[in-house]
């Protein structure tokens, strides 16, 4: 089974997704006027006014924390280590690149999620790629395919990945049996996911900023105390990314491709730009300024924080310690070994605790994404949702006990299928993204608070759900 899944991944990633991800990111970077560079400072301006919520939606800050809860997980600790082992230090460069251009892709998909959002039976905002595929493209069948892929990917497979890395880290640091870790995770996650979207958003708002800040302080503290090692680390990253170190050995092409494939795969797994996951959180927000593009800015910042800050911190620790040659060590165990070698034995325990919080918040946020897509598929009855919640918790147990290679390979396959469907959709809807970005920036230049008026977009007005944006005029 593992060989078959790896064959599929070879086709998806080697022949299609790398080029589609890079091409889409470059396309939106150019079409939006290099928005992630020219307007990066504006993301913080929007964030300062992001605490407003309503009876219909969570705040933009809660939406950012929810998306970060899903983004910041095993990819930031275990995924970075996996990428460096498989692709060399150069994989870090490709993680940076996919994040930088992916910020424009994230702006596009989250803006679309906002403009095409709907109200569910309880009056709460729901949205995401499945919704803009149906309303914007008129292709419900495409939305159904995406919804099924997301439910499999986030509701089931990704949660197995998160649980697997938690149980492995706790076993390494504290000798906690994996079955015990599985049981604790199921009980705690059950309390939160059975509370619904607002409970998940409040949990993410409380936990995500604290856990991210603590990890960043420790990791960058290590960098500062070993600043003399950074020229070597940066040289290894750049040299390995372009195969300069291996050119004389005749392995240039293979080395560059390995770095590129593993960096982009693990980068996408971590920051999720273009995958179509974060838009599910973005659509649930009550944005301020009251314009779809403002949530595009907020989620663009999420990609930056995830990869350019947190993943870089992990990579720096691993490459400073230079422990990648350790026998039988992979994933989060390499991160633990690296930090322990630099700060002492408590480093392994700190990584285990950080991973526990990172991955656990990912589990509950992943469930929130899956729930929105179940609603899209019209599975709204409580009994069905509760059955699905039990199935999600079952995958947590499976992941905690499963083989590492199988879990990560399944994640790559489901992630790839999701990303392909979403990237095609946002490319087809690129004119809407550009029009909304221009409207937002024009109002900015006029000194106004950007406010979306659906009547100024006659064609778009016909596609937007009734009643959703009228109160924004």
PDB file of N, CA, C and O in Angstrom, residues 146-189:
ATOM      1  N   UNK A 146     -14.173  18.919  -4.116  1.00  0.00           N
ATOM      2  CA  UNK A 146     -13.266  19.567  -3.178  1.00  0.00           C
ATOM      3  C   UNK A 146     -13.671  19.267  -1.738  1.00  0.00           C
ATOM      4  O   UNK A 146     -12.820  18.980  -0.893  1.00  0.00           O
ATOM      5  N   UNK A 147     -14.957  19.366  -1.443  1.00  0.00           N
ATOM      6  CA  UNK A 147     -15.436  19.131  -0.081  1.00  0.00           C
ATOM      7  C   UNK A 147     -15.081  17.728   0.391  1.00  0.00           C
ATOM      8  O   UNK A 147     -14.629  17.530   1.534  1.00  0.00           O
ATOM      9  N   UNK A 148     -15.255  16.747  -0.479  1.00  0.00           N
ATOM     10  CA  UNK A 148     -14.912  15.366  -0.120  1.00  0.00           C
ATOM     11  C   UNK A 148     -13.409  15.243   0.132  1.00  0.00           C
ATOM     12  O   UNK A 148     -12.968  14.625   1.108  1.00  0.00           O
ATOM     13  N   UNK A 149     -12.598  15.876  -0.765  1.00  0.00           N
ATOM     14  CA  UNK A 149     -11.141  15.815  -0.593  1.00  0.00           C
ATOM     15  C   UNK A 149     -10.719  16.476   0.713  1.00  0.00           C
ATOM     16  O   UNK A 149      -9.853  15.968   1.429  1.00  0.00           O
ATOM     17  N   UNK A 150     -11.327  17.627   1.049  1.00  0.00           N
ATOM     18  CA  UNK A 150     -10.963  18.315   2.295  1.00  0.00           C
ATOM     19  C   UNK A 150     -11.365  17.503   3.524  1.00  0.00           C
ATOM     20  O   UNK A 150     -10.601  17.412   4.487  1.00  0.00           O
ATOM     21  N   UNK A 151     -12.555  16.927   3.493  1.00  0.00           N
ATOM     22  CA  UNK A 151     -13.007  16.122   4.627  1.00  0.00           C
ATOM     23  C   UNK A 151     -12.059  14.950   4.869  1.00  0.00           C
ATOM     24  O   UNK A 151     -11.672  14.660   6.005  1.00  0.00           O
ATOM     25  N   UNK A 152     -11.643  14.294   3.777  1.00  0.00           N
ATOM     26  CA  UNK A 152     -10.693  13.187   3.907  1.00  0.00           C
ATOM     27  C   UNK A 152      -9.338  13.683   4.395  1.00  0.00           C
ATOM     28  O   UNK A 152      -8.708  13.076   5.275  1.00  0.00           O
ATOM     29  N   UNK A 153      -8.907  14.827   3.820  1.00  0.00           N
ATOM     30  CA  UNK A 153      -7.569  15.345   4.105  1.00  0.00           C
ATOM     31  C   UNK A 153      -7.469  15.906   5.517  1.00  0.00           C
ATOM     32  O   UNK A 153      -6.650  15.462   6.323  1.00  0.00           O
ATOM     33  N   UNK A 154      -8.328  16.877   5.841  1.00  0.00           N
ATOM     34  CA  UNK A 154      -8.220  17.561   7.125  1.00  0.00           C
ATOM     35  C   UNK A 154      -8.968  16.839   8.244  1.00  0.00           C
ATOM     36  O   UNK A 154      -8.465  16.743   9.368  1.00  0.00           O
ATOM     37  N   UNK A 155     -10.158  16.374   7.938  1.00  0.00           N
ATOM     38  CA  UNK A 155     -10.924  15.728   8.982  1.00  0.00           C
ATOM     39  C   UNK A 155     -10.317  14.417   9.428  1.00  0.00           C
ATOM     40  O   UNK A 155     -10.422  14.036  10.601  1.00  0.00           O
ATOM     41  N   UNK A 156      -9.633  13.739   8.496  1.00  0.00           N
ATOM     42  CA  UNK A 156      -9.171  12.384   8.804  1.00  0.00           C
ATOM     43  C   UNK A 156      -7.650  12.239   8.743  1.00  0.00           C
ATOM     44  O   UNK A 156      -6.989  12.031   9.747  1.00  0.00           O
ATOM     45  N   UNK A 157      -7.069  12.391   7.535  1.00  0.00           N
ATOM     46  CA  UNK A 157      -5.651  12.077   7.358  1.00  0.00           C
ATOM     47  C   UNK A 157      -4.748  13.034   8.129  1.00  0.00           C
ATOM     48  O   UNK A 157      -3.834  12.605   8.851  1.00  0.00           O
ATOM     49  N   UNK A 158      -4.955  14.349   7.981  1.00  0.00           N
ATOM     50  CA  UNK A 158      -4.085  15.304   8.675  1.00  0.00           C
ATOM     51  C   UNK A 158      -4.166  15.143  10.187  1.00  0.00           C
ATOM     52  O   UNK A 158      -3.174  15.324  10.892  1.00  0.00           O
ATOM     53  N   UNK A 159      -5.339  14.832  10.686  1.00  0.00           N
ATOM     54  CA  UNK A 159      -5.458  14.632  12.132  1.00  0.00           C
ATOM     55  C   UNK A 159      -4.687  13.393  12.578  1.00  0.00           C
ATOM     56  O   UNK A 159      -4.158  13.348  13.693  1.00  0.00           O
ATOM     57  N   UNK A 160      -4.620  12.404  11.711  1.00  0.00           N
ATOM     58  CA  UNK A 160      -3.800  11.233  12.022  1.00  0.00           C
ATOM     59  C   UNK A 160      -2.318  11.615  12.079  1.00  0.00           C
ATOM     60  O   UNK A 160      -1.577  11.140  12.945  1.00  0.00           O
ATOM     61  N   UNK A 161      -1.893  12.498  11.155  1.00  0.00           N
ATOM     62  CA  UNK A 161      -0.502  12.968  11.151  1.00  0.00           C
ATOM     63  C   UNK A 161      -0.183  13.712  12.446  1.00  0.00           C
ATOM     64  O   UNK A 161       0.847  13.475  13.092  1.00  0.00           O
ATOM     65  N   UNK A 162      -1.065  14.636  12.827  1.00  0.00           N
ATOM     66  CA  UNK A 162      -0.829  15.418  14.047  1.00  0.00           C
ATOM     67  C   UNK A 162      -0.733  14.492  15.269  1.00  0.00           C
ATOM     68  O   UNK A 162       0.163  14.637  16.112  1.00  0.00           O
ATOM     69  N   UNK A 163      -1.678  13.557  15.368  1.00  0.00           N
ATOM     70  CA  UNK A 163      -1.690  12.630  16.511  1.00  0.00           C
ATOM     71  C   UNK A 163      -0.445  11.752  16.522  1.00  0.00           C
ATOM     72  O   UNK A 163       0.111  11.447  17.592  1.00  0.00           O
ATOM     73  N   UNK A 164      -0.009  11.332  15.349  1.00  0.00           N
ATOM     74  CA  UNK A 164       1.177  10.481  15.255  1.00  0.00           C
ATOM     75  C   UNK A 164       2.403  11.194  15.824  1.00  0.00           C
ATOM     76  O   UNK A 164       3.169  10.618  16.614  1.00  0.00           O
ATOM     77  N   UNK A 165       2.590  12.467  15.419  1.00  0.00           N
ATOM     78  CA  UNK A 165       3.780  13.193  15.861  1.00  0.00           C
ATOM     79  C   UNK A 165       3.709  13.542  17.351  1.00  0.00           C
ATOM     80  O   UNK A 165       4.726  13.568  18.037  1.00  0.00           O
ATOM     81  N   UNK A 166       2.510  13.814  17.862  1.00  0.00           N
ATOM     82  CA  UNK A 166       2.365  14.057  19.302  1.00  0.00           C
ATOM     83  C   UNK A 166       2.781  12.823  20.092  1.00  0.00           C
ATOM     84  O   UNK A 166       3.580  12.893  21.036  1.00  0.00           O
ATOM     85  N   UNK A 167       2.236  11.673  19.718  1.00  0.00           N
ATOM     86  CA  UNK A 167       2.511  10.446  20.472  1.00  0.00           C
ATOM     87  C   UNK A 167       3.986  10.079  20.389  1.00  0.00           C
ATOM     88  O   UNK A 167       4.579   9.622  21.380  1.00  0.00           O
ATOM     89  N   UNK A 168       4.607  10.296  19.221  1.00  0.00           N
ATOM     90  CA  UNK A 168       6.023   9.970  19.059  1.00  0.00           C
ATOM     91  C   UNK A 168       6.895  10.894  19.914  1.00  0.00           C
ATOM     92  O   UNK A 168       7.861  10.456  20.551  1.00  0.00           O
ATOM     93  N   UNK A 169       6.541  12.194  19.933  1.00  0.00           N
ATOM     94  CA  UNK A 169       7.321  13.161  20.714  1.00  0.00           C
ATOM     95  C   UNK A 169       7.194  12.890  22.214  1.00  0.00           C
ATOM     96  O   UNK A 169       8.180  12.969  22.959  1.00  0.00           O
ATOM     97  N   UNK A 170       5.984  12.578  22.672  1.00  0.00           N
ATOM     98  CA  UNK A 170       5.778  12.313  24.099  1.00  0.00           C
ATOM     99  C   UNK A 170       6.484  11.031  24.531  1.00  0.00           C
ATOM    100  O   UNK A 170       6.991  10.924  25.650  1.00  0.00           O
ATOM    101  N   UNK A 171       6.529  10.070  23.625  1.00  0.00           N
ATOM    102  CA  UNK A 171       7.236   8.822  23.915  1.00  0.00           C
ATOM    103  C   UNK A 171       8.739   9.077  24.012  1.00  0.00           C
ATOM    104  O   UNK A 171       9.412   8.559  24.912  1.00  0.00           O
ATOM    105  N   UNK A 172       9.263   9.901  23.101  1.00  0.00           N
ATOM    106  CA  UNK A 172      10.698  10.207  23.083  1.00  0.00           C
ATOM    107  C   UNK A 172      11.121  11.002  24.309  1.00  0.00           C
ATOM    108  O   UNK A 172      12.154  10.720  24.926  1.00  0.00           O
ATOM    109  N   UNK A 173      10.309  12.014  24.681  1.00  0.00           N
ATOM    110  CA  UNK A 173      10.713  12.926  25.753  1.00  0.00           C
ATOM    111  C   UNK A 173      10.374  12.406  27.152  1.00  0.00           C
ATOM    112  O   UNK A 173      11.158  12.582  28.089  1.00  0.00           O
ATOM    113  N   UNK A 174       9.201  11.788  27.299  1.00  0.00           N
ATOM    114  CA  UNK A 174       8.720  11.434  28.638  1.00  0.00           C
ATOM    115  C   UNK A 174       8.387   9.955  28.804  1.00  0.00           C
ATOM    116  O   UNK A 174       7.852   9.555  29.844  1.00  0.00           O
ATOM    117  N   UNK A 175       8.668   9.139  27.762  1.00  0.00           N
ATOM    118  CA  UNK A 175       8.392   7.694  27.791  1.00  0.00           C
ATOM    119  C   UNK A 175       6.918   7.398  28.060  1.00  0.00           C
ATOM    120  O   UNK A 175       6.576   6.426  28.743  1.00  0.00           O
ATOM    121  N   UNK A 176       6.060   8.254  27.513  1.00  0.00           N
ATOM    122  CA  UNK A 176       4.617   8.042  27.632  1.00  0.00           C
ATOM    123  C   UNK A 176       4.184   7.051  26.554  1.00  0.00           C
ATOM    124  O   UNK A 176       4.436   7.288  25.367  1.00  0.00           O
ATOM    125  N   UNK A 177       3.545   5.938  26.891  1.00  0.00           N
ATOM    126  CA  UNK A 177       3.083   4.990  25.867  1.00  0.00           C
ATOM    127  C   UNK A 177       2.144   5.670  24.870  1.00  0.00           C
ATOM    128  O   UNK A 177       1.349   6.528  25.240  1.00  0.00           O
ATOM    129  N   UNK A 178       2.240   5.276  23.627  1.00  0.00           N
ATOM    130  CA  UNK A 178       1.448   5.939  22.584  1.00  0.00           C
ATOM    131  C   UNK A 178      -0.055   5.774  22.818  1.00  0.00           C
ATOM    132  O   UNK A 178      -0.831   6.663  22.503  1.00  0.00           O
ATOM    133  N   UNK A 179      -0.461   4.654  23.342  1.00  0.00           N
ATOM    134  CA  UNK A 179      -1.886   4.444  23.578  1.00  0.00           C
ATOM    135  C   UNK A 179      -2.411   5.410  24.642  1.00  0.00           C
ATOM    136  O   UNK A 179      -3.562   5.868  24.588  1.00  0.00           O
ATOM    137  N   UNK A 180      -1.556   5.778  25.590  1.00  0.00           N
ATOM    138  CA  UNK A 180      -1.953   6.750  26.612  1.00  0.00           C
ATOM    139  C   UNK A 180      -2.113   8.133  25.981  1.00  0.00           C
ATOM    140  O   UNK A 180      -3.099   8.840  26.242  1.00  0.00           O
ATOM    141  N   UNK A 181      -1.149   8.517  25.131  1.00  0.00           N
ATOM    142  CA  UNK A 181      -1.260   9.799  24.427  1.00  0.00           C
ATOM    143  C   UNK A 181      -2.523   9.846  23.586  1.00  0.00           C
ATOM    144  O   UNK A 181      -3.227  10.867  23.547  1.00  0.00           O
ATOM    145  N   UNK A 182      -2.829   8.748  22.917  1.00  0.00           N
ATOM    146  CA  UNK A 182      -4.034   8.690  22.083  1.00  0.00           C
ATOM    147  C   UNK A 182      -5.280   8.910  22.921  1.00  0.00           C
ATOM    148  O   UNK A 182      -6.182   9.674  22.532  1.00  0.00           O
ATOM    149  N   UNK A 183      -5.358   8.266  24.066  1.00  0.00           N
ATOM    150  CA  UNK A 183      -6.531   8.403  24.925  1.00  0.00           C
ATOM    151  C   UNK A 183      -6.726   9.815  25.430  1.00  0.00           C
ATOM    152  O   UNK A 183      -7.852  10.357  25.419  1.00  0.00           O
ATOM    153  N   UNK A 184      -5.644  10.452  25.855  1.00  0.00           N
ATOM    154  CA  UNK A 184      -5.741  11.832  26.358  1.00  0.00           C
ATOM    155  C   UNK A 184      -6.171  12.780  25.248  1.00  0.00           C
ATOM    156  O   UNK A 184      -7.026  13.651  25.451  1.00  0.00           O
ATOM    157  N   UNK A 185      -5.595  12.611  24.058  1.00  0.00           N
ATOM    158  CA  UNK A 185      -5.960  13.477  22.933  1.00  0.00           C
ATOM    159  C   UNK A 185      -7.433  13.347  22.567  1.00  0.00           C
ATOM    160  O   UNK A 185      -8.115  14.345  22.291  1.00  0.00           O
ATOM    161  N   UNK A 186      -7.921  12.132  22.558  1.00  0.00           N
ATOM    162  CA  UNK A 186      -9.326  11.904  22.195  1.00  0.00           C
ATOM    163  C   UNK A 186     -10.261  12.594  23.179  1.00  0.00           C
ATOM    164  O   UNK A 186     -11.236  13.252  22.783  1.00  0.00           O
ATOM    165  N   UNK A 187      -9.979  12.478  24.462  1.00  0.00           N
ATOM    166  CA  UNK A 187     -10.848  13.088  25.476  1.00  0.00           C
ATOM    167  C   UNK A 187     -10.845  14.609  25.350  1.00  0.00           C
ATOM    168  O   UNK A 187     -11.907  15.248  25.310  1.00  0.00           O
ATOM    169  N   UNK A 188      -9.643  15.208  25.261  1.00  0.00           N
ATOM    170  CA  UNK A 188      -9.552  16.673  25.192  1.00  0.00           C
ATOM    171  C   UNK A 188     -10.132  17.217  23.885  1.00  0.00           C
ATOM    172  O   UNK A 188     -10.871  18.213  23.884  1.00  0.00           O
ATOM    173  N   UNK A 189      -9.807  16.582  22.775  1.00  0.00           N
ATOM    174  CA  UNK A 189     -10.336  17.041  21.488  1.00  0.00           C
ATOM    175  C   UNK A 189     -11.847  16.889  21.429  1.00  0.00           C
ATOM    176  O   UNK A 189     -12.548  17.734  20.860  1.00  0.00           O
TER     177      UNK A 189
END
